[in-house]
Each structure stands twice: as structure tokens, then as C-alpha cells.
CSV table of N, CA, C and O in Angstrom, one decimal:
chain,number,residue,atom,x,y,z
A,243,UNK,N,1.9,24.9,-15.9
A,243,UNK,CA,1.7,23.6,-15.6
A,243,UNK,C,2.4,23.2,-14.3
A,243,UNK,O,1.8,22.4,-13.5
A,244,UNK,N,3.5,23.8,-14.0
A,244,UNK,CA,4.3,23.5,-12.8
A,244,UNK,C,3.4,23.9,-11.6
A,244,UNK,O,3.3,23.1,-10.6
A,245,UNK,N,2.8,25.1,-11.6
A,245,UNK,CA,2.0,25.5,-10.5
A,245,UNK,C,0.8,24.6,-10.3
A,245,UNK,O,0.4,24.4,-9.2
A,246,UNK,N,0.2,24.2,-11.4
A,246,UNK,CA,-1.0,23.3,-11.3
A,246,UNK,C,-0.6,22.0,-10.6
A,246,UNK,O,-1.3,21.5,-9.7
A,247,UNK,N,0.6,21.4,-11.0
A,247,UNK,CA,1.0,20.2,-10.3
A,247,UNK,C,1.3,20.4,-8.9
A,247,UNK,O,0.9,19.5,-8.0
A,248,UNK,N,1.9,21.5,-8.5
A,248,UNK,CA,2.2,21.8,-7.1
A,248,UNK,C,1.0,22.1,-6.3
A,248,UNK,O,0.8,21.5,-5.2
A,249,UNK,N,0.1,22.9,-6.9
A,249,UNK,CA,-1.2,23.2,-6.1
A,249,UNK,C,-2.0,21.9,-5.9
A,249,UNK,O,-2.6,21.7,-4.9
A,250,UNK,N,-2.1,21.1,-6.9
A,250,UNK,CA,-2.8,19.8,-6.8
A,250,UNK,C,-2.2,18.9,-5.8
A,250,UNK,O,-2.9,18.3,-5.0
A,251,UNK,N,-0.9,18.8,-5.8
A,251,UNK,CA,-0.2,18.0,-4.8
A,251,UNK,C,-0.4,18.6,-3.4
A,251,UNK,O,-0.7,17.8,-2.4
A,252,UNK,N,-0.4,19.9,-3.2
A,252,UNK,CA,-0.6,20.5,-1.9
A,252,UNK,C,-2.0,20.2,-1.4
A,252,UNK,O,-2.2,19.8,-0.3
A,253,UNK,N,-3.0,20.3,-2.3
A,253,UNK,CA,-4.4,20.0,-1.9
A,253,UNK,C,-4.5,18.5,-1.6
A,253,UNK,O,-5.2,18.2,-0.6
A,254,UNK,N,-3.9,17.7,-2.4
A,254,UNK,CA,-4.0,16.2,-2.2
A,254,UNK,C,-3.5,15.9,-0.8
A,254,UNK,O,-4.1,15.1,0.0
A,255,UNK,N,-2.3,16.4,-0.5
A,255,UNK,CA,-1.7,16.1,0.8
A,255,UNK,C,-2.5,16.7,2.0
A,255,UNK,O,-2.7,16.0,3.0
A,256,UNK,N,-3.0,17.9,1.8
A,256,UNK,CA,-3.8,18.5,2.9
A,256,UNK,C,-5.1,17.7,3.1
A,256,UNK,O,-5.5,17.4,4.3
A,257,UNK,N,-5.8,17.3,2.0
A,257,UNK,CA,-7.0,16.5,2.2
A,257,UNK,C,-6.7,15.2,2.8
A,257,UNK,O,-7.4,14.7,3.6
A,258,UNK,N,-5.6,14.5,2.4
A,258,UNK,CA,-5.2,13.3,3.0
A,258,UNK,C,-5.0,13.4,4.5
A,258,UNK,O,-5.5,12.6,5.3
A,259,UNK,N,-4.3,14.5,4.9
A,259,UNK,CA,-4.2,14.7,6.3
A,259,UNK,C,-5.5,14.9,7.1
A,259,UNK,O,-5.7,14.4,8.2
A,260,UNK,N,-6.4,15.7,6.4
A,260,UNK,CA,-7.7,15.9,7.1
A,260,UNK,C,-8.5,14.6,7.2
A,260,UNK,O,-9.1,14.3,8.2
A,261,UNK,N,-8.4,13.7,6.2
A,261,UNK,CA,-9.1,12.5,6.3
A,261,UNK,C,-8.5,11.5,7.3
A,261,UNK,O,-9.2,10.6,7.7
A,262,UNK,N,-7.3,11.8,7.7
A,262,UNK,CA,-6.8,11.0,8.9
A,262,UNK,C,-7.6,11.2,10.1
A,262,UNK,O,-7.7,10.4,11.0
A,263,UNK,N,-8.2,12.4,10.2
A,263,UNK,CA,-9.0,12.8,11.3
A,263,UNK,C,-10.5,12.3,11.1
A,263,UNK,O,-11.1,11.8,12.0
A,264,UNK,N,-11.0,12.5,9.9
A,264,UNK,CA,-12.4,12.2,9.6
A,264,UNK,C,-12.6,10.7,9.4
A,264,UNK,O,-13.7,10.2,9.6
A,265,UNK,N,-11.6,10.0,9.0
A,265,UNK,CA,-11.7,8.5,8.7
A,265,UNK,C,-10.5,7.8,9.3
A,265,UNK,O,-9.8,7.1,8.6
A,266,UNK,N,-10.3,7.9,10.6
A,266,UNK,CA,-9.1,7.3,11.2
A,266,UNK,C,-9.0,5.8,11.1
A,266,UNK,O,-7.9,5.3,11.0
A,267,UNK,N,-10.1,5.1,11.1
A,267,UNK,CA,-10.1,3.7,11.0
A,267,UNK,C,-9.4,3.2,9.7
A,267,UNK,O,-8.7,2.2,9.8
A,268,UNK,N,-9.7,3.8,8.6
A,268,UNK,CA,-9.1,3.5,7.4
A,268,UNK,C,-7.6,3.5,7.5
A,268,UNK,O,-6.9,2.6,7.1
A,269,UNK,N,-7.1,4.6,8.0
A,269,UNK,CA,-5.6,4.7,8.2
A,269,UNK,C,-5.0,3.8,9.2
A,269,UNK,O,-3.9,3.3,9.1
A,270,UNK,N,-5.8,3.6,10.3
A,270,UNK,CA,-5.3,2.7,11.4
A,270,UNK,C,-5.2,1.3,10.8
A,270,UNK,O,-4.2,0.6,11.2
A,271,UNK,N,-6.1,0.9,9.9
A,271,UNK,CA,-6.0,-0.4,9.3
A,271,UNK,C,-4.7,-0.5,8.4
A,271,UNK,O,-4.3,-1.7,8.1
A,272,UNK,N,-4.2,0.6,7.9
A,272,UNK,CA,-3.0,0.5,7.1
A,272,UNK,C,-1.7,0.4,7.9
A,272,UNK,O,-0.7,0.0,7.4
A,273,UNK,N,-1.8,0.9,9.2
A,273,UNK,CA,-0.6,0.8,10.0
A,273,UNK,C,-0.4,-0.6,10.4
A,273,UNK,O,-1.3,-1.3,10.9
A,274,UNK,N,0.9,-1.1,10.2
A,274,UNK,CA,1.1,-2.5,10.6
A,274,UNK,C,0.9,-2.8,12.1
A,274,UNK,O,1.1,-1.9,12.9
A,275,UNK,N,0.4,-4.0,12.4
A,275,UNK,CA,0.1,-4.3,13.8
A,275,UNK,C,1.2,-4.2,14.7
A,275,UNK,O,1.0,-4.0,15.9
A,276,UNK,N,2.5,-4.4,14.2
A,276,UNK,CA,3.6,-4.3,15.1
A,276,UNK,C,4.0,-2.9,15.5
A,276,UNK,O,4.9,-2.7,16.3
A,277,UNK,N,3.4,-1.9,14.9
A,277,UNK,CA,3.7,-0.5,15.2
A,277,UNK,C,2.9,-0.1,16.5
A,277,UNK,O,1.7,-0.3,16.5
A,278,UNK,N,3.6,0.4,17.5
A,278,UNK,CA,2.8,0.8,18.7
A,278,UNK,C,2.1,2.1,18.5
A,278,UNK,O,2.4,2.8,17.7
A,279,UNK,N,1.1,2.3,19.4
A,279,UNK,CA,0.3,3.5,19.4
A,279,UNK,C,-0.3,3.9,18.0
A,279,UNK,O,-0.1,5.0,17.6
A,280,UNK,N,-0.9,3.0,17.4
A,280,UNK,CA,-1.4,3.2,16.1
A,280,UNK,C,-2.3,4.4,16.0
A,280,UNK,O,-2.2,5.2,15.0
A,281,UNK,N,-3.2,4.7,16.9
A,281,UNK,CA,-4.0,6.0,16.8
A,281,UNK,C,-3.1,7.2,16.8
A,281,UNK,O,-3.4,8.1,16.0
A,282,UNK,N,-2.1,7.2,17.6
A,282,UNK,CA,-1.2,8.3,17.6
A,282,UNK,C,-0.4,8.5,16.3
A,282,UNK,O,-0.2,9.6,15.8
A,283,UNK,N,0.0,7.3,15.7
A,283,UNK,CA,0.7,7.3,14.4
A,283,UNK,C,-0.2,7.9,13.4
A,283,UNK,O,0.2,8.7,12.5
A,284,UNK,N,-1.5,7.5,13.4
A,284,UNK,CA,-2.4,8.1,12.4
A,284,UNK,C,-2.6,9.6,12.5
A,284,UNK,O,-2.5,10.3,11.6
A,285,UNK,N,-2.7,10.0,13.8
A,285,UNK,CA,-2.8,11.5,14.0
A,285,UNK,C,-1.6,12.2,13.6
A,285,UNK,O,-1.7,13.3,12.9
A,286,UNK,N,-0.4,11.7,13.9
A,286,UNK,CA,0.9,12.4,13.6
A,286,UNK,C,1.1,12.3,12.1
A,286,UNK,O,1.6,13.3,11.5
A,287,UNK,N,0.8,11.2,11.4
A,287,UNK,CA,1.0,11.2,10.0
A,287,UNK,C,0.0,12.1,9.3
A,287,UNK,O,0.3,12.7,8.2
A,288,UNK,N,-1.2,12.2,9.8
A,288,UNK,CA,-2.2,13.2,9.2
A,288,UNK,C,-1.7,14.6,9.4
A,288,UNK,O,-1.7,15.4,8.4
A,289,UNK,N,-1.1,14.9,10.5
A,289,UNK,CA,-0.6,16.3,10.7
A,289,UNK,C,0.6,16.5,9.8
A,289,UNK,O,0.8,17.6,9.2
A,290,UNK,N,1.4,15.5,9.6
A,290,UNK,CA,2.6,15.6,8.7
A,290,UNK,C,2.1,15.8,7.2
A,290,UNK,O,2.7,16.6,6.5
A,291,UNK,N,1.0,15.1,6.8
A,291,UNK,CA,0.5,15.3,5.5
A,291,UNK,C,0.0,16.7,5.3
A,291,UNK,O,0.3,17.4,4.3
A,292,UNK,N,-0.7,17.3,6.3
A,292,UNK,CA,-1.1,18.7,6.2
A,292,UNK,C,0.1,19.6,6.1
A,292,UNK,O,0.1,20.6,5.3
A,293,UNK,N,1.1,19.4,7.0
A,293,UNK,CA,2.2,20.3,7.0
A,293,UNK,C,3.0,20.3,5.7
A,293,UNK,O,3.3,21.4,5.2
A,294,UNK,N,3.2,19.1,5.1
A,294,UNK,CA,3.9,19.1,3.8
A,294,UNK,C,3.0,19.8,2.7
A,294,UNK,O,3.5,20.4,1.8
A,295,UNK,N,1.7,19.5,2.8
A,295,UNK,CA,0.8,20.2,1.9
A,295,UNK,C,0.9,21.7,1.9
A,295,UNK,O,0.9,22.4,0.9
A,296,UNK,N,1.0,22.2,3.1
A,296,UNK,CA,1.1,23.7,3.3
A,296,UNK,C,2.5,24.1,2.7
A,296,UNK,O,2.6,25.2,2.0
A,297,UNK,N,3.5,23.4,3.0
A,297,UNK,CA,4.9,23.8,2.4
A,297,UNK,C,4.8,23.8,0.9
A,297,UNK,O,5.4,24.7,0.3
A,298,UNK,N,4.2,22.8,0.3
A,298,UNK,CA,4.1,22.8,-1.2
A,298,UNK,C,3.2,23.9,-1.7
A,298,UNK,O,3.5,24.4,-2.8
A,299,UNK,N,2.2,24.3,-1.0
A,299,UNK,CA,1.3,25.3,-1.5
A,299,UNK,C,2.0,26.7,-1.5
A,299,UNK,O,1.6,27.5,-2.4
A,300,UNK,N,3.0,26.9,-0.7
A,300,UNK,CA,3.6,28.3,-0.6
A,300,UNK,C,4.8,28.2,-1.6
A,300,UNK,O,5.8,27.4,-1.4
A,301,UNK,N,4.9,29.1,-2.6
A,301,UNK,CA,6.0,29.1,-3.6
A,301,UNK,C,7.4,29.1,-2.9
A,301,UNK,O,8.3,28.4,-3.4
A,302,UNK,N,7.5,29.9,-1.9
A,302,UNK,CA,8.8,30.1,-1.3
A,302,UNK,C,9.3,28.8,-0.6
A,302,UNK,O,10.5,28.6,-0.4
A,303,UNK,N,8.4,27.9,-0.2
A,303,UNK,CA,8.8,26.7,0.5
A,303,UNK,C,8.5,25.5,-0.3
A,303,UNK,O,8.6,24.3,0.2
A,304,UNK,N,8.1,25.7,-1.6
A,304,UNK,CA,7.6,24.6,-2.4
A,304,UNK,C,8.7,23.5,-2.6
A,304,UNK,O,8.4,22.3,-2.6
A,305,UNK,N,9.9,23.9,-2.9
A,305,UNK,CA,11.0,23.0,-3.1
A,305,UNK,C,11.2,22.1,-1.9
A,305,UNK,O,11.2,20.8,-2.0
A,306,UNK,N,11.3,22.7,-0.7
A,306,UNK,CA,11.5,21.9,0.5
A,306,UNK,C,10.2,21.0,0.8
A,306,UNK,O,10.3,19.9,1.2
A,307,UNK,N,9.1,21.6,0.5
A,307,UNK,CA,7.8,20.8,0.7
A,307,UNK,C,7.7,19.6,-0.2
A,307,UNK,O,7.3,18.6,0.2
A,308,UNK,N,8.2,19.8,-1.5
A,308,UNK,CA,8.2,18.7,-2.4
A,308,UNK,C,9.1,17.6,-1.9
A,308,UNK,O,8.7,16.4,-2.0
A,309,UNK,N,10.3,17.9,-1.5
A,309,UNK,CA,11.2,16.9,-1.0
A,309,UNK,C,10.7,16.3,0.3
A,309,UNK,O,10.8,15.1,0.5
A,310,UNK,N,10.1,17.1,1.2
A,310,UNK,CA,9.5,16.6,2.4
A,310,UNK,C,8.3,15.6,2.1
A,310,UNK,O,8.2,14.6,2.7
A,311,UNK,N,7.6,15.9,1.1
A,311,UNK,CA,6.5,15.1,0.7
A,311,UNK,C,7.0,13.8,0.2
A,311,UNK,O,6.5,12.7,0.5
A,312,UNK,N,8.0,13.8,-0.7
A,312,UNK,CA,8.6,12.6,-1.2
A,312,UNK,C,9.2,11.7,-0.1
A,312,UNK,O,8.9,10.5,-0.1
A,313,UNK,N,9.8,12.3,0.9
A,313,UNK,CA,10.3,11.6,2.0
A,313,UNK,C,9.2,10.9,2.8
A,313,UNK,O,9.3,9.8,3.3
A,314,UNK,N,8.2,11.7,3.1
A,314,UNK,CA,7.1,11.2,3.9
A,314,UNK,C,6.4,10.1,3.2
A,314,UNK,O,6.1,9.0,3.9
A,315,UNK,N,6.0,10.2,2.0
A,315,UNK,CA,5.4,9.1,1.3
A,315,UNK,C,6.3,7.9,1.2
A,315,UNK,O,5.8,6.7,1.3
A,316,UNK,N,7.6,8.1,1.0
A,316,UNK,CA,8.5,7.0,1.0
A,316,UNK,C,8.5,6.3,2.4
A,316,UNK,O,8.6,5.0,2.4
A,317,UNK,N,8.4,7.0,3.4
A,317,UNK,CA,8.3,6.5,4.8
A,317,UNK,C,7.1,5.6,5.0
A,317,UNK,O,7.1,4.7,5.8
A,318,UNK,N,6.1,5.9,4.2
A,318,UNK,CA,4.8,5.1,4.3
A,318,UNK,C,4.9,3.7,3.6
A,318,UNK,O,4.1,2.8,3.8
A,319,UNK,N,5.9,3.5,2.7
A,319,UNK,CA,6.0,2.3,1.9
A,319,UNK,C,6.1,1.0,2.7
A,319,UNK,O,5.4,0.0,2.3
A,320,UNK,N,6.8,1.0,3.8
A,320,UNK,CA,6.8,-0.3,4.6
A,320,UNK,C,5.5,-0.7,5.1
A,320,UNK,O,5.1,-1.9,5.1
A,321,UNK,N,4.6,0.3,5.4
A,321,UNK,CA,3.2,-0.1,5.8
A,321,UNK,C,2.5,-0.7,4.6
A,321,UNK,O,1.6,-1.6,4.8
A,322,UNK,N,2.8,-0.3,3.4
A,322,UNK,CA,2.1,-0.9,2.2
A,322,UNK,C,2.7,-2.2,1.9
A,322,UNK,O,1.9,-3.0,1.3
A,323,UNK,N,3.9,-2.5,2.2
A,323,UNK,CA,4.5,-3.8,2.0
A,323,UNK,C,4.2,-4.8,3.1
A,323,UNK,O,4.3,-6.0,2.8
A,324,UNK,N,3.9,-4.4,4.3
A,324,UNK,CA,3.7,-5.2,5.4
A,324,UNK,C,2.7,-6.4,5.2
A,324,UNK,O,2.9,-7.5,5.6
A,325,UNK,N,1.6,-6.1,4.4
A,325,UNK,CA,0.6,-7.3,4.3
A,325,UNK,C,1.2,-8.5,3.6
A,325,UNK,O,0.7,-9.6,3.7
A,326,UNK,N,2.4,-8.3,2.9
A,326,UNK,CA,3.0,-9.5,2.3
A,326,UNK,C,3.4,-10.5,3.3
A,326,UNK,O,3.6,-11.7,3.0
A,327,UNK,N,3.7,-10.1,4.5
A,327,UNK,CA,4.0,-11.0,5.6
A,327,UNK,C,2.9,-11.9,6.0
A,327,UNK,O,3.1,-13.0,6.5
A,328,UNK,N,1.7,-11.5,5.7
A,328,UNK,CA,0.5,-12.3,6.1
A,328,UNK,C,-0.4,-12.6,4.8
A,328,UNK,O,-1.6,-12.7,4.9
A,329,UNK,N,0.3,-12.9,3.7
A,329,UNK,CA,-0.5,-13.0,2.5
A,329,UNK,C,-1.5,-14.2,2.5
A,329,UNK,O,-2.5,-14.2,1.9
A,330,UNK,N,-1.1,-15.2,3.2
A,330,UNK,CA,-2.0,-16.4,3.3
A,330,UNK,C,-3.3,-16.1,4.1
A,330,UNK,O,-4.3,-16.9,3.9
A,331,UNK,N,-3.4,-15.1,4.9
A,331,UNK,CA,-4.6,-14.8,5.6
A,331,UNK,C,-5.2,-13.5,5.2
A,331,UNK,O,-6.1,-13.0,5.9
A,332,UNK,N,-4.8,-12.9,4.1
A,332,UNK,CA,-5.3,-11.6,3.6
A,332,UNK,C,-6.8,-11.7,3.4
A,332,UNK,O,-7.3,-12.6,2.7
A,333,UNK,N,-7.5,-10.8,4.0
A,333,UNK,CA,-9.0,-10.7,3.8
A,333,UNK,C,-9.4,-9.7,2.7
A,333,UNK,O,-10.3,-9.9,2.0
A,334,UNK,N,-8.6,-8.6,2.6
A,334,UNK,CA,-8.9,-7.6,1.7
A,334,UNK,C,-8.1,-7.8,0.4
A,334,UNK,O,-6.9,-8.2,0.5
A,335,UNK,N,-8.7,-7.4,-0.7
A,335,UNK,CA,-7.9,-7.5,-2.0
A,335,UNK,C,-6.7,-6.7,-2.0
A,335,UNK,O,-5.6,-7.1,-2.6
A,336,UNK,N,-6.7,-5.5,-1.3
A,336,UNK,CA,-5.5,-4.7,-1.3
A,336,UNK,C,-4.4,-5.2,-0.4
A,336,UNK,O,-3.3,-4.7,-0.5
A,337,UNK,N,-4.7,-6.3,0.3
A,337,UNK,CA,-3.6,-7.0,1.1
A,337,UNK,C,-3.1,-8.2,0.4
A,337,UNK,O,-2.1,-8.8,1.0
A,338,UNK,N,-3.6,-8.6,-0.7
A,338,UNK,CA,-3.1,-9.7,-1.5
A,338,UNK,C,-1.9,-9.2,-2.4
A,338,UNK,O,-1.8,-8.0,-2.6
A,339,UNK,N,-1.1,-10.0,-2.9
A,339,UNK,CA,0.1,-9.5,-3.7
A,339,UNK,C,-0.2,-8.5,-4.8
A,339,UNK,O,0.5,-7.5,-4.9
A,340,UNK,N,-1.3,-8.8,-5.6
A,340,UNK,CA,-1.6,-7.8,-6.6
A,340,UNK,C,-2.0,-6.4,-6.0
A,340,UNK,O,-1.7,-5.4,-6.5
A,341,UNK,N,-2.8,-6.5,-4.9
A,341,UNK,CA,-3.2,-5.3,-4.3
A,341,UNK,C,-2.0,-4.5,-3.7
A,341,UNK,O,-2.0,-3.3,-3.7
A,342,UNK,N,-1.1,-5.3,-3.0
A,342,UNK,CA,0.1,-4.6,-2.5
A,342,UNK,C,0.9,-4.0,-3.6
A,342,UNK,O,1.4,-2.9,-3.4
A,343,UNK,N,1.1,-4.7,-4.7
A,343,UNK,CA,1.8,-4.1,-5.8
A,343,UNK,C,1.2,-2.9,-6.3
A,343,UNK,O,1.9,-1.9,-6.5
A,344,UNK,N,-0.1,-2.9,-6.4
A,344,UNK,CA,-0.8,-1.6,-6.8
A,344,UNK,C,-0.6,-0.5,-5.8
A,344,UNK,O,-0.4,0.6,-6.2
A,345,UNK,N,-0.7,-0.8,-4.5
A,345,UNK,CA,-0.5,0.2,-3.5
A,345,UNK,C,0.9,0.8,-3.6
A,345,UNK,O,1.0,2.0,-3.5
A,346,UNK,N,1.9,0.0,-3.8
A,346,UNK,CA,3.2,0.4,-3.8
A,346,UNK,C,3.4,1.3,-5.1
A,346,UNK,O,4.0,2.4,-5.0
A,347,UNK,N,2.9,0.8,-6.2
A,347,UNK,CA,3.1,1.6,-7.5
A,347,UNK,C,2.4,2.9,-7.4
A,347,UNK,O,3.0,3.9,-7.8
A,348,UNK,N,1.2,3.0,-6.8
A,348,UNK,CA,0.5,4.3,-6.6
A,348,UNK,C,1.4,5.2,-5.8
A,348,UNK,O,1.6,6.4,-6.1
A,349,UNK,N,1.9,4.7,-4.7
A,349,UNK,CA,2.7,5.5,-3.8
A,349,UNK,C,4.0,5.9,-4.4
A,349,UNK,O,4.5,7.0,-4.2
A,350,UNK,N,4.6,5.1,-5.2
A,350,UNK,CA,5.8,5.5,-6.0
A,350,UNK,C,5.5,6.6,-7.0
A,350,UNK,O,6.3,7.5,-7.2
A,351,UNK,N,4.3,6.5,-7.5
A,351,UNK,CA,3.8,7.6,-8.4
A,351,UNK,C,3.7,8.9,-7.6
A,351,UNK,O,4.1,10.0,-8.1
A,352,UNK,N,3.2,8.9,-6.4
A,352,UNK,CA,3.1,10.1,-5.5
A,352,UNK,C,4.5,10.6,-5.2
A,352,UNK,O,4.8,11.8,-5.2
A,353,UNK,N,5.5,9.7,-5.0
A,353,UNK,CA,6.9,10.1,-4.7
A,353,UNK,C,7.4,10.8,-6.0
A,353,UNK,O,8.0,11.9,-5.9
A,354,UNK,N,7.2,10.3,-7.1
A,354,UNK,CA,7.7,10.9,-8.4
A,354,UNK,C,7.1,12.2,-8.6
A,354,UNK,O,7.7,13.2,-9.0
A,355,UNK,N,5.8,12.4,-8.3
A,355,UNK,CA,5.1,13.6,-8.4
A,355,UNK,C,5.7,14.7,-7.5
A,355,UNK,O,6.0,15.8,-7.9
A,356,UNK,N,6.0,14.3,-6.2
A,356,UNK,CA,6.5,15.2,-5.3
A,356,UNK,C,8.0,15.6,-5.7
A,356,UNK,O,8.3,16.8,-5.5
A,357,UNK,N,8.7,14.7,-6.2
A,357,UNK,CA,10.1,15.0,-6.7
A,357,UNK,C,10.0,16.0,-7.8
A,357,UNK,O,10.8,16.9,-7.9
A,358,UNK,N,9.1,15.8,-8.7
A,358,UNK,CA,8.9,16.7,-9.9
A,358,UNK,C,8.6,18.1,-9.4
A,358,UNK,O,9.1,19.1,-9.9
A,359,UNK,N,7.7,18.2,-8.4
A,359,UNK,CA,7.4,19.5,-7.8
A,359,UNK,C,8.6,20.1,-7.1
A,359,UNK,O,8.9,21.3,-7.3
A,360,UNK,N,9.3,19.3,-6.4
A,360,UNK,CA,10.5,19.8,-5.7
A,360,UNK,C,11.5,20.3,-6.7
A,360,UNK,O,12.1,21.4,-6.5
A,361,UNK,N,11.7,19.6,-7.8
A,361,UNK,CA,12.7,20.0,-8.7
A,361,UNK,C,12.3,21.3,-9.5
A,361,UNK,O,13.2,22.0,-10.0
A,362,UNK,N,11.1,21.5,-9.6
A,362,UNK,CA,10.6,22.7,-10.4
A,362,UNK,C,10.3,23.8,-9.4
A,362,UNK,O,10.0,24.9,-9.9
A,363,UNK,N,10.3,23.6,-8.1
A,363,UNK,CA,10.0,24.7,-7.2
A,363,UNK,C,11.1,25.7,-7.0
A,363,UNK,O,12.2,25.5,-7.5
A,364,UNK,N,10.7,26.8,-6.4
A,364,UNK,CA,11.7,27.9,-6.2
A,364,UNK,C,12.7,27.4,-5.2
A,364,UNK,O,12.5,26.6,-4.3
A,365,UNK,N,13.9,28.0,-5.4
A,365,UNK,CA,15.0,27.6,-4.5
A,365,UNK,C,15.0,28.3,-3.1
A,365,UNK,O,15.7,28.0,-2.2
A,366,UNK,N,14.1,29.3,-3.0
A,366,UNK,CA,14.0,30.0,-1.7
A,366,UNK,C,14.8,31.2,-1.8
A,366,UNK,O,14.8,32.0,-0.9
A,367,UNK,N,15.6,31.4,-2.8
A,367,UNK,CA,16.4,32.6,-3.0
A,367,UNK,C,15.7,33.7,-3.7
A,367,UNK,O,14.9,33.4,-4.7
A,368,UNK,N,15.9,34.9,-3.4
A,368,UNK,CA,15.2,36.0,-4.1
A,368,UNK,C,15.7,36.4,-5.4
A,368,UNK,O,16.9,36.1,-5.7
């Protein structure tokens, strides 16, 4: 079961990274307007998603990859909370309080998944 959770997380992160390239507008819309160089942020975060996915996929780097994934997804949380600053003008349901809460809860679930993978991964010692 451990390997299934890790392989699924690895695939999830890699696909997420790839979709940053294939659907950049979706991700650009998630980046808060106060963040400079939004297209570059999308590209870099997509590359980071792929990188942690690769780390999780390889048993020898799985533990580090799990922790890196947890840190990366945690770093995305401010972007999911940012719509609360403009709640009165929210156009999308995902930018209203219930939608923001759902986004944050889903991402906290991803963090928990990554931590679980990290804790069950190899230590890197032979």
C-alpha cells in the first residue's frame, strides 16, 4: 500500500507540473495579483511539481521527495487564501469563502498525503 500511495503521489505531482505548461491560464489565475512575473511563477512551480514527483517516484529519494512535496504544497497555501482579501468581488465559486475553505482543505490533504509518503519512504541508507 505504501508504494501505491507514493507512486500515485508521484504521478499526481508530475501531471500537475505538466498541466502548468498545457493549461497555464488556470494556474496563472491562481497566482495572486500582487505576485510579480506570474507566467514565470507558473512555469517554475510546474517544474517544481515535476521535480518533487520524480523524487517521490524513486524509492531512494522518496523520503526527501515526500518532504519536498509537503513543503511545496504548503508554499501554495497563501495563493489559495488570497481570494479572501477580495471576497466581496469574487466572481468564481472557488474564490468565495466556502470555495477557499474547500481549496485549503484539499491542499492540506495533499500535504498530509506527502507527509505520509515521506514517513514511510526509505531513509536513503543501504
